[in-house]
Every structure is written in C-alpha cells, then in structure tokens.
Amino acid sequence: MTLSRMTHCAVRSLWGQSSLLALVLLTCVQAQTPLPQTAVPTLPPPSGLVTAQPIGDSIFPALGQAGLDVLKYDLDLTVDRPGASELRGTVVLTVTATKSLPVLSLDFLGPPVLDLRWNGLLVPYRHDGTAGKLIIGPPQPLLPGTRAEVAVSFAGQVGVRPDPDLPLNVGWQAVPAEGERVGANFTLSEPDGTRTFLPVNDHPSDPATFTTRITVPAGYTAAASGVQRLEKVAPNGNRTFVFEQAQPIPTYALAIHVNRFERVDSPAVPVGVGGTEVLRRDYFPAGIAADTRDAYASTEGVLQVLADWFGPFPFSAYGSAIVTPRVPALETATLSTMPVASSAVRVLVHETAHQWFGDRVTLADWSEVWLNEGLATYAELLWAQAQGETGSEIVQGWYARAGRNQTRPLVATTERQLFDTTAYIRGALALHAVRVTVDDAAFRAYLRGWVSEFQDRPVTTADLLTYTHSRLGARAEAALRLWVESPDLPPMPER
Ligand code: ARG
Ligand code: ZN
C-alpha cells in the first residue's frame, strides 16, 4: 500500500463517525502490520476542524493539552550505550479527559516514533519534532469518564531543549566516559525537559504515577523515582530494574539514572503517612571522593525535622542519586539529583523540602514557581533552627541578598524569572513575613495544612492567600500579600 493510500485511511479514521468507516480503517491498517517505518499512518496537515488546545501556561503557552488527564505512565526503556544522547523504549500512557478530545496532543521532542497504538490498535498520528508535539487521532474522541491506553514506541536521538538560563539542555543528560569514569545518563528536566525523551503531558498541573522498567548493559545500575520492585539479570548480563512511583508526580520530577553506582541502603525512617516506614537508599557513582558522601549521612535527620514541620513524608522511599556534572541540584521525586559539587546538607535540605513542595503539592502554572522555591528555601532556615541556631543570620542574609538584586512581585512573568533570587529568597522572606504574625505552633499547623489540603489540586498564589486568610487571619494574609505584590522590597519581617 502506498503512503498516500495510508494517509487516506488515516484521514478516514479521523473523520469517519460510522462504525463502517472504522471497520474500513481497521482492515486497511491491519493489512499493513507490521508497518514499515516509512509508511506509518500520518495525520493530515492541521485543519481548523481538529485542533488541540494547550494548557495555557502563562510562561510556556504551548505546553500540554487542555482537558487531558494522564493518570499513569508505564515506561519500558533500554539504554544500550550509557553516556550517549539516545534512548529507546515504549511508553504506555493511561489517559482520561475532562472534556471531549477529538485528538490527543502530547509534548514530545524526542526520538522518532516507531509504533503507536490506541487500545492496541494502530491509529494515525503526526510527530512534529520541531514543534515538539505528537498529535494522535483516536478511533473516536476521548470522552470524560472514559480511559484509553496509548502505547508509543520510539528509538534514537533524544530532543534538545536549552535551559531558560543556564548553559545546559534540560531533559535526558548524557555524561560521556572520561578517564576511569564510565558513560552515564540521568534526567534533569525542570521545567519542561521530560518531553525531550518521553511523550508526556509536560506540565506540573497534570501529575501522574509512573512505572519505570529500565534495561542497562552488564555492570550498570539503573535507578528511578519510586520503590524498586525487581532487579533481574539476563543471560547476556543485561540488567533490568523496575520502579513503582505510586503517588502522582509532575513529569519534570521523574528521576532516571544509569551509571556504575554503589547503592547504599540505610534503615527505613518512620515518617511516612500514618507513621509508615520510608525506605532509604542513596546511589553513589563509582570513583567519587569519599567525603562527597558525608552530607547524605544527615538524610534521616532531615526527613525527621522536615516531617515535623510539613507533615508525613509524601512518598514511600527517599534518598539521593549523586551525579558528576556541574548542574543544578533537582528535587526528583523520591530520589533527589545531587551533583558532587552541591553535596552539602543545606542543598539536601532544600531538595528534600521540594518533595512536599513541588513534587507532592504541584504548580498550576509555571509563573507560580516561587511557591516551590520559597518553601524549599525556607526549609533551610527551619533546619538550621532545629540544629540550635537562632536563624537570624540566615534571615538577615536573605534580606541583604534580596536588597542587592532586582526585585519584582513574586508571580513570574518571564521564563528568565523562574529561578531567580526573587523566586528563592524573596519567596522565603514572604513565608517569614507570615510566620512572624503568629506563634510557631500555628505556623506549623499552617504548613502542614497547606500540604494536606492542596496535595491533590495544583496550586496558585491566590490559593495560598485565601488559605492564609482562612488559617491565620487577615493580618497574616496582608503580610503575605505585601510580599507577593509589592513592586519594591517590603520592610524586613519582624515579630
Ligand atoms: N528546582 C531546582 C532547585 O531549586 C532548581 C532548578 C533550576 N533549574 C533550571 N532549569 N534553571 O532545587
Ligand atoms: Zn529549589
């Protein structure tokens, strides 16, 4: 069958409403199985009739699809050559919708698509690697309350997405072999790098659960967000690891690592929901300096102090995976990504706090990222105070630093503002401004309540203002509002 006839079939599948046409499509597609890679069904060019509306993020207006709700990503990945910018595998997305969706639109800058199935059937699709969209034509619209399984297989070079402000590409990191060190890979995806290697609804307002199965060559260890369920060795020495991330997380928070690791297990810590045990494991690359490990000896204490302030740890496992390049640390869920050069307790505290703020309580819009960064930075003060410090030096240091930098209202308006001093430092000071209006018991209940009330619906600054008013009253809300809205730096918060 020629490509043009395939497209014809594809078009009919999209527009054909009757079951007769669906049957025609089925016949023509099945006659093609297995499809040669060059003749997969493709969608017709975009038409006014079928358009997918993005989520409408104020910083990244093209990301995601409005009305799409991915419940689960089931990943089966293989890394053939650790250290290369490539990946192959299959992702099965379990999807539902909050409004009728005639097409599905996933974010995907990544490797070429080899095969795509909707509930097991080949369906037409169009992968625009430049726009970073994979548009899929289901046999019939995805309706609210219904579910579908969409399986996407791909292989090859991952996509490229330059970081908003650092000299790196977010997404699938390739660390080439150097000297004694073997090649490695890891994810570093905030804000929208996951789409460089997986087809996803790449927005924090649509968190989902993940099962990650990953196969690596002999001698390598894979690690990923969640609890490890399986480790098996094939006759050729290839190793397969399976991880279950049972609580929903935003796509950028997915950790995947491939390296020659030493995995170090430590006693579980009973800080989970209802006092359940949180499994403890850290991954150290072979050959790093021994003192790199020192900071991680504090992990149990950090979990205890933060759980005391924020409530139960939201996931079933926690630890760090250490990486060798100089990149920012990242709060990947259950497994913080910690560069050797940032292996300090303060950074560990920050990333651990993000497990609650960012990973469990997720953002409705990227402009609200100060809610993540302000709270994670504030945790650094809470930790210092738990070590017996007054914390006043830290707060004064923050205020001086905020004063030396340009300031702005807390809600970001540009991509460059996402991770600036305002998001981190002015964000932390805004929380301090709330704290000084009440006593510590009230502030603790306030932080815990923010997690328990908002862990299942993405948050905005407006939510925090309303919540602050309802929990702590008008004075606390006014203090917060000043720090949120003032174009200038408000006065130092004092009791
Ligand atoms: N959320 C990370 C942290 O503060 C920072 C990520 C910075 N990312 C970036 N793309 N510049 O822990
Ligand atoms: Zn942070």
Coordinates of C-alpha atoms in Angstrom, one line a residue, residues 36-426:
P36 CA 7.5 -0.3 7.6
Q37 CA 8.8 2.7 9.4
T38 CA 8.4 4.9 6.4
A39 CA 4.7 4.1 5.9
V40 CA 3.2 4.6 9.4
P41 CA -0.2 6.3 9.1
T42 CA 0.1 10.1 9.4
L43 CA -2.4 12.7 10.2
P44 CA -3.4 15.2 7.5
P45 CA -2.0 18.7 8.0
P46 CA -3.6 20.7 10.8
S47 CA -7.1 21.8 9.9
G48 CA -9.4 24.2 11.5
L49 CA -11.6 21.3 12.5
V50 CA -9.2 19.4 14.7
T51 CA -7.0 21.5 16.9
A52 CA -5.6 20.7 20.3
Q53 CA -5.7 23.5 22.8
P54 CA -2.6 23.7 25.0
I55 CA -3.0 24.0 28.8
G56 CA -2.4 27.7 28.6
D57 CA 0.6 28.1 30.9
S58 CA 1.4 31.8 31.2
I59 CA 5.2 31.2 30.8
F60 CA 5.1 28.2 28.3
P61 CA 1.8 28.8 26.3
A62 CA 2.4 25.8 24.0
L63 CA 2.9 23.1 26.7
G64 CA 0.4 20.3 27.4
Q65 CA -3.1 19.8 26.3
A66 CA -6.2 21.3 27.9
G67 CA -8.6 18.7 29.1
L68 CA -6.1 15.8 29.0
D69 CA -5.5 14.0 32.2
V70 CA -2.7 11.4 32.2
L71 CA -3.2 9.0 35.1
K72 CA -0.2 6.8 34.6
Y73 CA 2.9 6.4 32.5
D74 CA 4.2 2.9 32.1
L75 CA 7.8 3.0 30.8
D76 CA 9.8 0.2 29.3
L77 CA 13.2 1.7 28.4
T78 CA 16.5 0.4 27.3
V79 CA 19.8 2.3 27.4
D80 CA 22.1 0.5 25.0
R81 CA 25.1 2.9 25.3
P82 CA 25.2 4.8 28.6
G83 CA 26.6 8.2 28.1
A84 CA 25.0 8.7 24.7
S85 CA 22.1 11.1 23.9
E86 CA 19.8 8.3 22.9
L87 CA 17.1 6.2 24.3
R88 CA 14.7 3.5 23.1
G89 CA 11.5 2.1 24.5
T90 CA 7.8 2.1 24.8
V91 CA 5.6 4.3 27.0
V92 CA 2.1 3.3 27.7
L93 CA 0.0 6.3 28.9
T94 CA -3.3 5.7 30.7
V95 CA -5.3 8.7 29.8
T96 CA -8.7 10.2 30.5
A97 CA -10.2 13.6 29.8
T98 CA -12.1 16.4 31.5
K99 CA -13.7 17.4 28.1
S100 CA -14.2 15.6 24.9
L101 CA -10.9 15.4 23.0
P102 CA -11.1 14.6 19.2
V103 CA -7.3 14.3 19.1
L104 CA -4.6 13.8 21.7
S105 CA -1.7 16.2 21.7
L106 CA 1.4 15.1 23.7
D107 CA 4.6 17.0 24.2
F108 CA 7.5 15.1 22.5
L109 CA 10.7 16.5 21.2
G110 CA 12.3 13.1 21.4
P111 CA 13.4 10.1 19.4
P112 CA 11.5 9.2 16.2
V113 CA 8.3 7.3 16.8
L114 CA 8.3 3.7 15.6
D115 CA 4.9 2.5 16.5
L116 CA 1.8 3.9 18.1
R117 CA -1.3 2.2 19.3
W118 CA -4.6 3.3 20.8
N119 CA -6.0 0.5 23.0
G120 CA -3.9 -1.9 20.9
L121 CA -5.0 -0.6 17.5
L122 CA -2.7 1.3 15.1
V123 CA -4.0 4.8 14.7
P124 CA -2.9 7.8 12.7
Y125 CA -0.5 10.3 14.2
R126 CA 1.7 13.1 13.3
H127 CA 5.0 13.8 15.1
D128 CA 6.3 17.3 14.6
G129 CA 9.7 17.1 16.3
T130 CA 10.3 20.8 15.8
A131 CA 7.1 22.0 17.4
G132 CA 7.5 19.2 19.9
K133 CA 4.1 17.8 19.5
L134 CA 2.8 14.3 18.9
I135 CA -0.8 14.5 17.6
I136 CA -2.7 11.3 17.7
G137 CA -6.1 10.6 16.1
P138 CA -8.1 8.2 18.2
P139 CA -10.8 6.0 16.6
Q140 CA -13.3 8.2 18.4
P141 CA -13.0 11.2 20.7
L142 CA -11.7 10.6 24.2
L143 CA -14.7 11.4 26.4
P144 CA -14.8 12.5 30.0
G145 CA -15.1 9.5 32.3
T146 CA -13.5 7.1 29.7
R147 CA -10.0 5.8 29.7
A148 CA -7.6 4.8 26.9
E149 CA -4.2 3.2 26.8
V150 CA -1.9 4.9 24.3
A151 CA 1.4 3.0 23.6
V152 CA 4.2 4.9 21.9
S153 CA 7.4 3.2 20.8
F154 CA 10.5 5.2 19.9
A155 CA 14.2 4.9 19.4
G156 CA 17.1 7.1 18.6
Q157 CA 18.5 10.6 19.5
V158 CA 16.7 12.5 22.2
G159 CA 15.4 16.0 21.6
V160 CA 17.1 19.2 22.6
R161 CA 15.6 21.9 24.9
P162 CA 18.0 24.6 26.1
D163 CA 17.6 25.7 29.7
P164 CA 15.9 29.0 30.3
D165 CA 19.0 30.5 31.9
L166 CA 21.9 28.0 32.3
P167 CA 24.3 26.8 29.7
L168 CA 22.8 23.3 29.5
N169 CA 20.0 21.4 27.9
V170 CA 17.2 20.2 30.2
G171 CA 16.0 16.6 29.8
W172 CA 18.0 13.5 29.2
Q173 CA 21.6 14.2 30.3
A174 CA 24.4 12.3 28.6
V175 CA 27.7 12.1 30.6
P176 CA 30.4 10.8 28.3
A177 CA 33.0 8.4 29.6
E178 CA 36.1 10.2 30.8
G179 CA 39.3 8.6 32.2
E180 CA 38.3 6.0 34.8
R181 CA 34.7 7.1 34.7
V182 CA 32.2 5.3 32.5
G183 CA 29.4 7.0 30.5
A184 CA 26.2 7.8 32.4
N185 CA 22.8 9.2 31.9
F186 CA 20.3 10.9 34.1
T187 CA 17.2 13.1 33.9
L188 CA 17.3 16.8 34.7
S189 CA 14.1 18.1 33.4
E190 CA 12.7 21.1 35.2
P191 CA 10.8 22.9 33.8
D192 CA 10.0 21.0 30.6
G193 CA 12.8 18.7 29.7
T194 CA 10.9 15.4 30.1
R195 CA 9.4 15.9 26.6
T196 CA 13.0 15.6 25.2
F197 CA 12.9 11.8 25.8
L198 CA 9.3 10.8 26.6
P199 CA 5.9 11.6 25.1
V200 CA 4.2 13.4 28.0
N201 CA 1.6 16.0 29.0
D202 CA 4.6 18.0 30.2
H203 CA 3.0 20.3 32.7
P204 CA 3.1 20.2 36.5
S205 CA -0.7 20.6 36.7
D206 CA -1.1 17.1 35.4
P207 CA 0.9 14.9 37.8
A208 CA 0.7 11.1 37.2
T209 CA 2.0 7.8 38.6
F210 CA 5.0 6.1 36.9
T211 CA 6.2 2.5 36.5
T212 CA 9.7 2.6 35.1
R213 CA 11.3 -0.5 33.8
I214 CA 14.8 0.1 32.5
T215 CA 17.3 -2.3 31.0
V216 CA 21.0 -1.4 31.0
P217 CA 24.2 -3.2 30.0
A218 CA 26.1 -5.5 32.2
G219 CA 27.9 -3.7 35.1
Y220 CA 25.4 -0.8 35.1
T221 CA 22.8 0.1 37.7
A222 CA 19.6 1.9 36.9
A223 CA 17.7 4.0 39.5
A224 CA 14.4 5.8 39.1
S225 CA 11.7 7.5 41.1
G226 CA 9.7 5.2 43.3
V227 CA 10.3 1.9 45.1
Q228 CA 12.4 -0.8 43.3
R229 CA 10.3 -3.9 42.6
L230 CA 12.6 -6.0 40.6
E231 CA 16.1 -6.5 39.5
K232 CA 17.0 -9.2 37.1
V233 CA 20.0 -10.2 35.0
A234 CA 19.6 -11.6 31.5
P235 CA 21.9 -14.4 30.2
N236 CA 23.9 -11.8 28.3
G237 CA 24.5 -9.8 31.5
N238 CA 22.0 -7.0 30.7
R239 CA 20.2 -5.9 33.9
T240 CA 16.6 -4.9 34.1
F241 CA 15.2 -2.8 37.0
V242 CA 11.6 -1.9 37.8
F243 CA 10.5 1.0 39.9
E244 CA 7.0 1.9 41.1
Q245 CA 6.1 5.5 41.7
A246 CA 2.7 5.0 43.2
Q247 CA 1.9 8.6 44.1
P248 CA 1.4 11.1 41.3
I249 CA 4.3 13.4 40.5
P250 CA 4.8 16.1 37.9
T251 CA 6.6 15.0 34.8
Y252 CA 9.7 17.1 35.5
A253 CA 10.2 15.3 38.8
L254 CA 10.8 11.9 37.3
A255 CA 14.3 10.6 38.1
I256 CA 16.0 8.1 35.9
H257 CA 19.7 7.3 36.3
V258 CA 22.1 4.9 34.6
N259 CA 25.6 4.7 36.0
R260 CA 28.1 2.4 37.7
F261 CA 26.6 3.0 41.1
E262 CA 27.0 1.7 44.5
R263 CA 23.6 1.6 46.1
V264 CA 23.7 2.1 49.8
D265 CA 20.6 1.1 51.8
S266 CA 20.0 2.6 55.2
P267 CA 17.4 1.9 57.9
A268 CA 13.9 3.0 56.9
V269 CA 12.6 6.1 58.7
P270 CA 9.0 6.1 60.1
V271 CA 8.0 9.5 58.8
G272 CA 5.5 8.3 56.2
V273 CA 1.7 8.7 56.2
G274 CA 0.4 7.3 59.5
G275 CA 4.0 6.6 60.7
T276 CA 4.8 4.2 57.9
E277 CA 8.4 3.5 57.0
V278 CA 10.1 5.5 54.3
L279 CA 12.7 3.3 52.6
R280 CA 16.1 4.8 52.4
R281 CA 18.6 4.3 49.6
D282 CA 21.3 6.5 48.1
Y283 CA 23.3 5.9 44.9
F284 CA 26.9 6.9 44.7
P285 CA 28.8 6.7 41.4
A286 CA 32.0 4.6 41.5
G287 CA 35.1 6.7 41.9
I288 CA 33.8 9.8 43.6
A289 CA 35.7 11.3 46.5
A290 CA 34.7 9.6 49.8
D291 CA 33.8 12.9 51.5
T292 CA 31.2 13.5 48.9
R293 CA 29.1 11.1 50.9
D294 CA 29.3 13.0 54.2
A295 CA 26.3 15.2 53.6
Y296 CA 24.0 12.2 52.9
A297 CA 24.5 10.9 56.4
S298 CA 22.1 13.6 57.5
T299 CA 19.2 12.4 55.3
E300 CA 17.4 10.7 58.2
G301 CA 17.6 13.7 60.4
V302 CA 16.5 16.0 57.6
L303 CA 13.4 13.8 57.0
Q304 CA 12.6 13.9 60.7
V305 CA 12.9 17.7 61.0
L306 CA 11.0 18.4 57.8
A307 CA 8.2 15.9 58.5
D308 CA 7.8 17.6 61.8
W309 CA 7.1 20.9 60.1
F310 CA 5.4 19.8 56.9
G311 CA 3.6 16.6 57.9
P312 CA 4.2 13.0 56.8
F313 CA 6.8 12.4 54.0
P314 CA 4.6 12.0 50.9
F315 CA 6.3 9.1 49.2
S316 CA 7.4 5.6 50.1
A317 CA 11.1 6.0 49.6
Y318 CA 13.7 8.7 49.8
G319 CA 17.4 9.3 49.0
S320 CA 19.8 10.9 46.6
A321 CA 21.4 9.9 43.4
I322 CA 24.8 11.7 43.0
V323 CA 25.8 13.0 39.6
T324 CA 29.2 14.2 38.5
P325 CA 28.5 17.2 36.1
R326 CA 28.1 20.7 37.5
V327 CA 24.4 21.1 37.1
P328 CA 21.8 22.5 39.5
A329 CA 20.5 20.0 42.1
L330 CA 17.0 18.9 41.4
E331 CA 14.1 17.6 43.6
T332 CA 13.4 14.5 41.5
A333 CA 10.7 12.5 43.3
T334 CA 11.9 10.1 46.0
L335 CA 15.5 10.5 44.7
S336 CA 17.0 13.9 44.7
T337 CA 19.5 14.5 42.0
M338 CA 22.6 15.8 43.7
P339 CA 25.7 17.0 41.9
V340 CA 29.0 16.1 43.6
A341 CA 29.7 19.9 43.8
S342 CA 26.4 20.5 45.6
S343 CA 26.8 17.7 48.1
A344 CA 26.1 19.9 51.2
V345 CA 23.5 19.4 53.9
R346 CA 21.9 22.8 53.0
V347 CA 21.2 21.7 49.5
L348 CA 20.0 18.3 50.6
V349 CA 17.5 20.0 53.0
H350 CA 16.3 22.2 50.1
E351 CA 15.7 19.3 47.7
T352 CA 14.1 17.2 50.4
A353 CA 11.7 20.0 51.2
H354 CA 10.7 20.1 47.5
Q355 CA 9.4 16.5 47.9
W356 CA 6.5 18.1 49.7
F357 CA 6.5 21.4 47.8
G358 CA 6.8 20.8 44.1
D359 CA 6.6 17.1 43.9
R360 CA 3.5 16.4 46.0
V361 CA 1.9 19.8 46.1
T362 CA 2.2 20.7 42.4
L363 CA 2.0 24.0 40.5
A364 CA -1.0 25.1 38.4
D365 CA 1.2 27.3 36.3
W366 CA 5.0 27.9 36.0
S367 CA 4.6 31.5 37.0
E368 CA 3.8 30.2 40.5
V369 CA 7.2 28.5 40.9
W370 CA 8.1 30.7 43.9
L371 CA 5.7 28.6 45.8
N372 CA 8.1 25.7 45.3
E373 CA 11.4 27.6 45.7
G374 CA 10.3 29.9 48.5
L375 CA 9.2 27.0 50.7
A376 CA 12.2 24.9 49.9
T377 CA 14.5 27.8 50.7
Y378 CA 12.5 28.4 53.9
A379 CA 13.2 24.8 54.9
E380 CA 16.9 25.7 55.1
L381 CA 16.1 28.1 58.0
L382 CA 13.8 25.5 59.7
W383 CA 16.7 23.0 59.6
A384 CA 19.3 25.5 61.0
Q385 CA 16.9 26.3 63.8
A386 CA 16.4 22.6 64.5
Q387 CA 20.2 22.5 64.9
G388 CA 20.0 25.1 67.6
E389 CA 20.8 28.2 65.6
T390 CA 18.5 31.3 66.0
G391 CA 18.3 31.7 62.3
S392 CA 18.5 35.5 62.5
E393 CA 21.8 35.5 60.4
I394 CA 20.1 33.5 57.7
V395 CA 17.1 35.8 57.6
Q396 CA 19.3 38.9 57.6
G397 CA 21.5 37.3 54.9
W398 CA 18.4 36.7 52.8
Y399 CA 17.2 40.3 53.2
A400 CA 20.6 41.7 52.3
R401 CA 20.8 39.5 49.2
A402 CA 17.3 40.4 48.1
G403 CA 18.2 44.0 48.5
R404 CA 21.3 43.6 46.3
N405 CA 19.3 42.0 43.5
Q406 CA 16.5 43.4 41.4
T407 CA 13.1 42.6 42.9
R408 CA 9.7 42.1 41.5
P409 CA 6.3 40.7 42.6
L410 CA 6.5 37.0 43.3
V411 CA 4.5 35.7 40.4
A412 CA 6.9 35.4 37.5
T413 CA 6.1 36.9 34.1
T414 CA 9.1 35.6 32.1
E415 CA 11.0 32.4 31.7
R416 CA 14.2 34.0 33.0
Q417 CA 12.5 34.9 36.3
L418 CA 11.6 31.3 37.1
F419 CA 14.7 30.5 39.2
D420 CA 15.9 34.0 40.1
T421 CA 16.7 35.4 43.5
T422 CA 13.2 36.7 43.9
A423 CA 11.7 33.2 43.5
Y424 CA 14.0 31.7 46.1
I425 CA 14.9 34.5 48.5
R426 CA 12.1 36.9 48.4

